[in-house]
Structures are given as C-alpha cells and as structure tokens.
XYZ file of C-alpha atoms in Angstrom:
279
model
C -15.593 -97.483 82.244
C -18.023 -95.721 79.933
C -18.659 -92.216 81.227
C -19.229 -90.332 77.970
C -21.346 -91.456 75.036
C -21.506 -89.755 71.640
C -24.793 -90.050 69.752
C -24.408 -89.303 66.033
C -27.822 -88.356 64.630
C -29.089 -87.082 61.286
C -32.871 -86.853 61.551
C -33.410 -90.196 59.807
C -35.781 -92.923 60.980
C -32.920 -94.261 63.108
C -32.531 -91.104 65.198
C -35.101 -91.942 67.881
C -33.537 -95.367 68.361
C -30.054 -93.865 68.737
C -31.396 -91.423 71.332
C -33.312 -94.116 73.243
C -30.299 -96.437 73.352
C -28.188 -93.537 74.571
C -30.617 -92.584 77.331
C -30.876 -96.185 78.503
C -27.114 -96.673 78.687
C -26.474 -93.254 80.218
C -28.823 -94.095 83.084
C -27.378 -97.563 83.608
C -23.732 -96.496 83.323
C -24.077 -93.052 84.917
C -22.718 -91.475 81.745
C -23.121 -88.127 80.017
C -24.388 -87.832 76.447
C -22.854 -85.762 73.667
C -25.340 -85.452 70.836
C -24.354 -83.969 67.506
C -25.737 -83.783 64.013
C -23.394 -82.893 61.188
C -24.224 -80.269 58.583
C -22.623 -81.971 55.605
C -20.613 -79.264 53.863
C -20.514 -81.390 50.732
C -24.237 -80.787 50.297
C -23.781 -77.126 49.455
C -20.114 -76.611 48.586
C -20.326 -78.848 45.551
C -23.283 -79.950 43.456
C -23.400 -83.221 41.603
C -24.995 -82.775 38.201
C -26.439 -86.206 37.417
C -27.004 -86.603 33.710
C -27.540 -90.117 32.426
C -25.062 -92.326 34.233
C -22.498 -89.603 34.828
C -21.637 -87.384 37.796
C -20.053 -84.004 37.151
C -18.923 -81.724 40.022
C -19.737 -78.066 39.416
C -18.982 -74.996 41.501
C -22.217 -73.579 42.975
C -23.155 -69.909 42.821
C -22.906 -67.739 45.930
C -26.704 -67.529 46.073
C -27.039 -71.289 45.987
C -24.310 -71.670 48.584
C -25.995 -69.247 50.992
C -29.500 -70.635 50.531
C -28.350 -74.228 50.810
C -26.334 -73.506 53.933
C -29.325 -71.708 55.469
C -31.635 -74.622 54.683
C -29.356 -77.273 56.168
C -28.533 -75.124 59.205
C -32.214 -74.553 59.985
C -32.939 -78.250 59.543
C -30.090 -79.165 61.891
C -31.233 -76.621 64.477
C -34.786 -78.008 64.395
C -33.425 -81.507 64.956
C -31.237 -80.449 67.877
C -34.105 -78.501 69.479
C -36.351 -81.566 69.282
C -33.614 -83.663 70.903
C -33.184 -81.141 73.702
C -36.913 -81.275 74.417
C -36.875 -85.064 74.465
C -33.971 -85.225 76.911
C -35.032 -82.317 79.113
C -36.937 -84.559 81.523
C -34.812 -87.683 81.098
C -32.614 -87.047 84.121
C -29.518 -87.539 81.955
C -26.703 -85.010 81.654
C -26.277 -84.073 78.005
C -25.092 -81.528 75.488
C -26.546 -81.241 72.001
C -25.461 -79.154 69.037
C -24.839 -79.199 65.300
C -21.421 -79.005 63.688
C -20.185 -78.502 60.128
C -17.950 -80.830 58.184
C -17.754 -84.140 56.396
C -19.791 -86.585 58.558
C -17.214 -89.387 58.718
C -14.382 -87.019 59.609
C -16.413 -85.193 62.261
C -17.704 -88.380 63.870
C -14.221 -89.917 64.039
C -12.793 -86.714 65.506
C -15.436 -86.475 68.238
C -15.103 -90.201 68.944
C -11.593 -89.625 70.273
C -13.089 -87.571 73.110
C -15.647 -90.149 74.316
C -15.843 -93.740 75.544
C -18.594 -94.996 73.230
C -20.230 -93.963 69.952
C -23.776 -94.922 68.958
C -24.987 -94.697 65.348
C -27.951 -95.918 63.344
C -27.307 -98.745 60.904
C -28.351 -96.473 58.074
C -28.806 -92.773 57.613
C -30.855 -89.987 56.170
C -31.366 -91.512 52.733
C -32.072 -95.062 53.914
C -35.593 -95.135 52.468
C -34.205 -94.703 48.942
C -31.429 -97.249 49.181
C -31.247 -101.005 49.146
C -28.033 -101.416 51.110
C -28.240 -103.186 54.446
C -25.702 -100.823 56.001
C -25.218 -97.110 55.503
C -22.056 -95.818 53.863
C -21.336 -93.407 56.717
C -21.486 -95.994 59.500
C -19.476 -98.453 57.417
C -16.774 -95.847 56.774
C -16.733 -94.793 60.424
C -16.358 -98.407 61.532
C -13.162 -98.691 59.504
C -11.523 -95.632 61.062
C -12.883 -95.174 64.567
C -10.786 -96.097 67.601
C -13.542 -95.987 70.242
C -16.149 -98.742 70.673
C -18.985 -98.330 68.166
C -22.566 -99.450 68.791
C -24.763 -99.841 65.720
C -28.523 -99.844 66.309
C -31.604 -100.552 64.243
C -34.460 -98.116 63.644
C -36.588 -99.533 66.476
C -35.367 -99.437 70.068
C -35.671 -102.854 71.692
C -34.040 -103.394 75.109
C -31.591 -106.303 75.076
C -31.721 -109.000 77.727
C -28.349 -110.657 77.252
C -24.877 -110.113 75.841
C -23.214 -112.339 73.255
C -19.432 -112.054 72.957
C -17.452 -113.356 69.980
C -14.081 -114.554 71.252
C -11.015 -116.033 69.547
C -8.301 -114.821 71.985
C -6.996 -112.210 69.569
C -6.176 -108.781 70.974
C -9.333 -107.345 69.465
C -11.546 -110.059 70.914
C -9.810 -109.643 74.291
C -10.977 -106.033 74.214
C -14.451 -107.237 73.289
C -14.422 -109.656 76.229
C -13.456 -106.897 78.661
C -16.191 -104.627 77.351
C -18.761 -107.429 77.404
C -17.886 -108.234 81.026
C -18.184 -104.577 82.010
C -21.508 -104.136 80.223
C -22.914 -107.355 81.645
C -21.981 -106.347 85.170
C -23.462 -102.861 84.868
C -26.599 -103.963 83.030
C -27.077 -107.097 85.171
C -27.265 -109.372 82.144
C -25.923 -112.844 81.286
C -23.057 -113.392 78.855
C -22.932 -116.008 76.114
C -19.378 -116.506 74.808
C -19.105 -117.904 71.286
C -15.996 -119.078 69.450
C -15.815 -120.405 65.901
C -13.052 -122.902 65.230
C -12.880 -126.266 63.486
C -10.006 -127.491 65.673
C -11.467 -129.176 68.759
C -8.352 -128.795 70.909
C -7.891 -125.132 70.049
C -11.512 -124.173 70.607
C -11.523 -125.863 74.017
C -8.416 -123.877 74.956
C -10.049 -120.666 73.766
C -13.193 -121.223 75.812
C -11.136 -122.212 78.850
C -9.324 -118.872 78.658
C -12.674 -117.108 78.454
C -13.958 -118.972 81.522
C -10.891 -118.026 83.537
C -11.165 -114.364 82.558
C -14.857 -114.032 83.374
C -14.810 -116.096 86.584
C -13.955 -113.177 88.943
C -16.871 -111.121 87.614
C -19.448 -113.490 89.085
C -21.618 -113.252 85.979
C -24.203 -115.650 84.642
C -22.225 -117.116 81.742
C -22.496 -119.707 78.997
C -19.711 -120.903 76.707
C -20.121 -122.603 73.349
C -18.150 -123.366 70.226
C -19.325 -123.564 66.650
C -17.819 -124.683 63.371
C -18.301 -123.311 59.886
C -18.490 -119.825 58.452
C -17.684 -117.211 61.098
C -19.998 -114.542 59.737
C -23.005 -116.831 59.458
C -22.428 -118.231 62.958
C -22.289 -114.785 64.535
C -25.316 -113.569 62.592
C -27.284 -116.617 63.728
C -26.128 -115.991 67.292
C -28.167 -112.770 67.229
C -31.190 -114.385 65.603
C -31.511 -117.797 67.216
C -32.174 -116.421 70.685
C -35.463 -116.162 72.605
C -34.849 -112.522 73.511
C -32.829 -109.664 71.957
C -29.089 -109.823 72.605
C -26.212 -107.356 72.246
C -23.427 -108.836 70.123
C -19.988 -107.608 71.217
C -17.135 -108.409 68.861
C -13.700 -107.203 67.851
C -13.166 -105.655 64.454
C -9.838 -107.422 63.998
C -9.590 -111.126 64.557
C -7.238 -114.064 64.766
C -7.110 -117.334 62.827
C -10.388 -117.663 60.929
C -11.865 -114.503 62.408
C -8.869 -112.673 60.952
C -11.114 -112.207 57.926
C -12.984 -109.746 60.147
C -10.451 -106.996 59.433
C -13.382 -105.041 58.090
C -13.184 -106.957 54.880
C -15.508 -109.906 54.702
C -16.631 -111.128 58.100
C -17.088 -107.950 60.120
C -19.009 -106.136 57.397
C -21.056 -109.284 56.798
C -21.998 -109.373 60.472
C -22.637 -105.623 60.591
C -25.037 -105.946 57.681
C -26.756 -109.181 58.587
C -26.876 -109.435 62.374
C -29.806 -108.317 64.449
C -28.969 -105.010 66.080
C -27.606 -103.666 68.313
C -24.037 -104.809 67.822
C -20.988 -103.372 69.574
C -17.610 -103.289 67.815
C -14.257 -102.867 69.553
C -10.823 -102.305 68.073
C-alpha cells in the first residue's frame, strides 16, 4: 500500500515532472504528498575556492553566511509557494515546505516516514553537466530503504509496467510492488528475466506466473539472454508506449551485479524514465 509519497524537488527543470508524477499517483493510489526542497547548508557554510584544478575549503565570513542563507531561503520559499499554488486545485492532500541540511541525508531521513520517494534523474545543475544521472539521486539510491521512483524532465504517463525478476529477495519485492501498481493503475505487466540457463529461466518465469495469477492482471512473461543492463534498458525503449520499469536494487545470479555497482547504475542512467527501484 502506498499512502504517502515524498516528492524531493530543487527548482530544476525536473521539478514539474516530479510534481506531475506525484499528483497522478496520489490520485490513483489515494495517497498524500509530502513535498520538500532542501536548503543545502553546504552552499553557505563552506565555500570552495576553485583555482586552477584545485579545490580549497575556506571559512566564510559572517556577512557572507547571512547573505547566502537569506538568498537560498528566499529561493526555496519562492519554489514552495509556486508548488502550493500548483497543487491548490489538484484535489490532492499535500504538505509543502523547505528544510535545511545536506540533501542526501535529509531525503533519506524523510524517506523512512513515507511509502514512496520520487526524484528527478538530475538536479539543479543538470544544464552544466554531462552526466546521465545526478549525484544526489545516485547517492540516495544507494542508501534509501523506501521504493524510489526516478523520473525524466518531461512528464509522460506510462501505459504498462515492466518488472525485472530473478527470484531474488529484492526482485520479489519488485514483483509485489509491480503487481500492486498494475492493479491500482489498471495496467498490464511484462515480466522479464535475464538468464542464459534455459531450465533456470523457465523455473523463474513459472514462479512469476504463479505469484501474479491471483491478481487477475493482463500479463506477459519473457526471458532474454546477454547483458542484464542492456536488456533492461532496451525493455524500456523497445516498446510502443511508455512503460514503468520496476526492479530490485540487489539481485541474484547475474543480476547480482545490480548491487548498485554496475548493472543498477547502468540501468538508472540509460533506461527511459520513469523507473522504480525497490530494496
């Protein structure tokens, strides 16, 4: 059951998409939204003096500290006020505010009080970077215990759910969440396993069929061979309509590489969004 959803926003080009995904799910799941932006205390408590290739931390003056804090506080308040206006007529129960702290720490702390977290794939400085995934969301994904949905900068409603399954504990959690989401959103489920052993992959898909049977969902089951990351990325691209990829962060057998080392980060960076990660 997802009854509380935390939207982590920062005023970047991804913010509207995070809000729109949150509103959509809150209406479908009858959930409340908790919306927070983090005033990053690192922005004004320490300054990085960038000379040449070096970075030197220096202690800021009291004047700088006060002015910087005022600037970031006013910016955060403007963002929260705009969010409140946007949600005022949405019909969704919500609370919105700004908090101080280190973004990753704050997001992980709040995540323990909700059922789902939604974040943009990149953050406030995305337009100056060339990374395919923001450092904050990548760090959060390594530490968070709640399900984490990562969205792109444009909101596009999904029309199906794709679940990566390998019968590990993490993928079992993904299967349960995928079944719940599919039932509430009235969407079909495509279960994908990646395994070169024909006997094992048939057993895996048979377990998935038995688990999903009581839900009465429109389901498809398929197996693939090869590189796990590439298969899952293609599963989000080679579809006629947008899909929500649900996968565990910790795998079994070949998907064991998904312990937020190679495979999971590869999928997070390369897959079409949104994707939903479970522990």
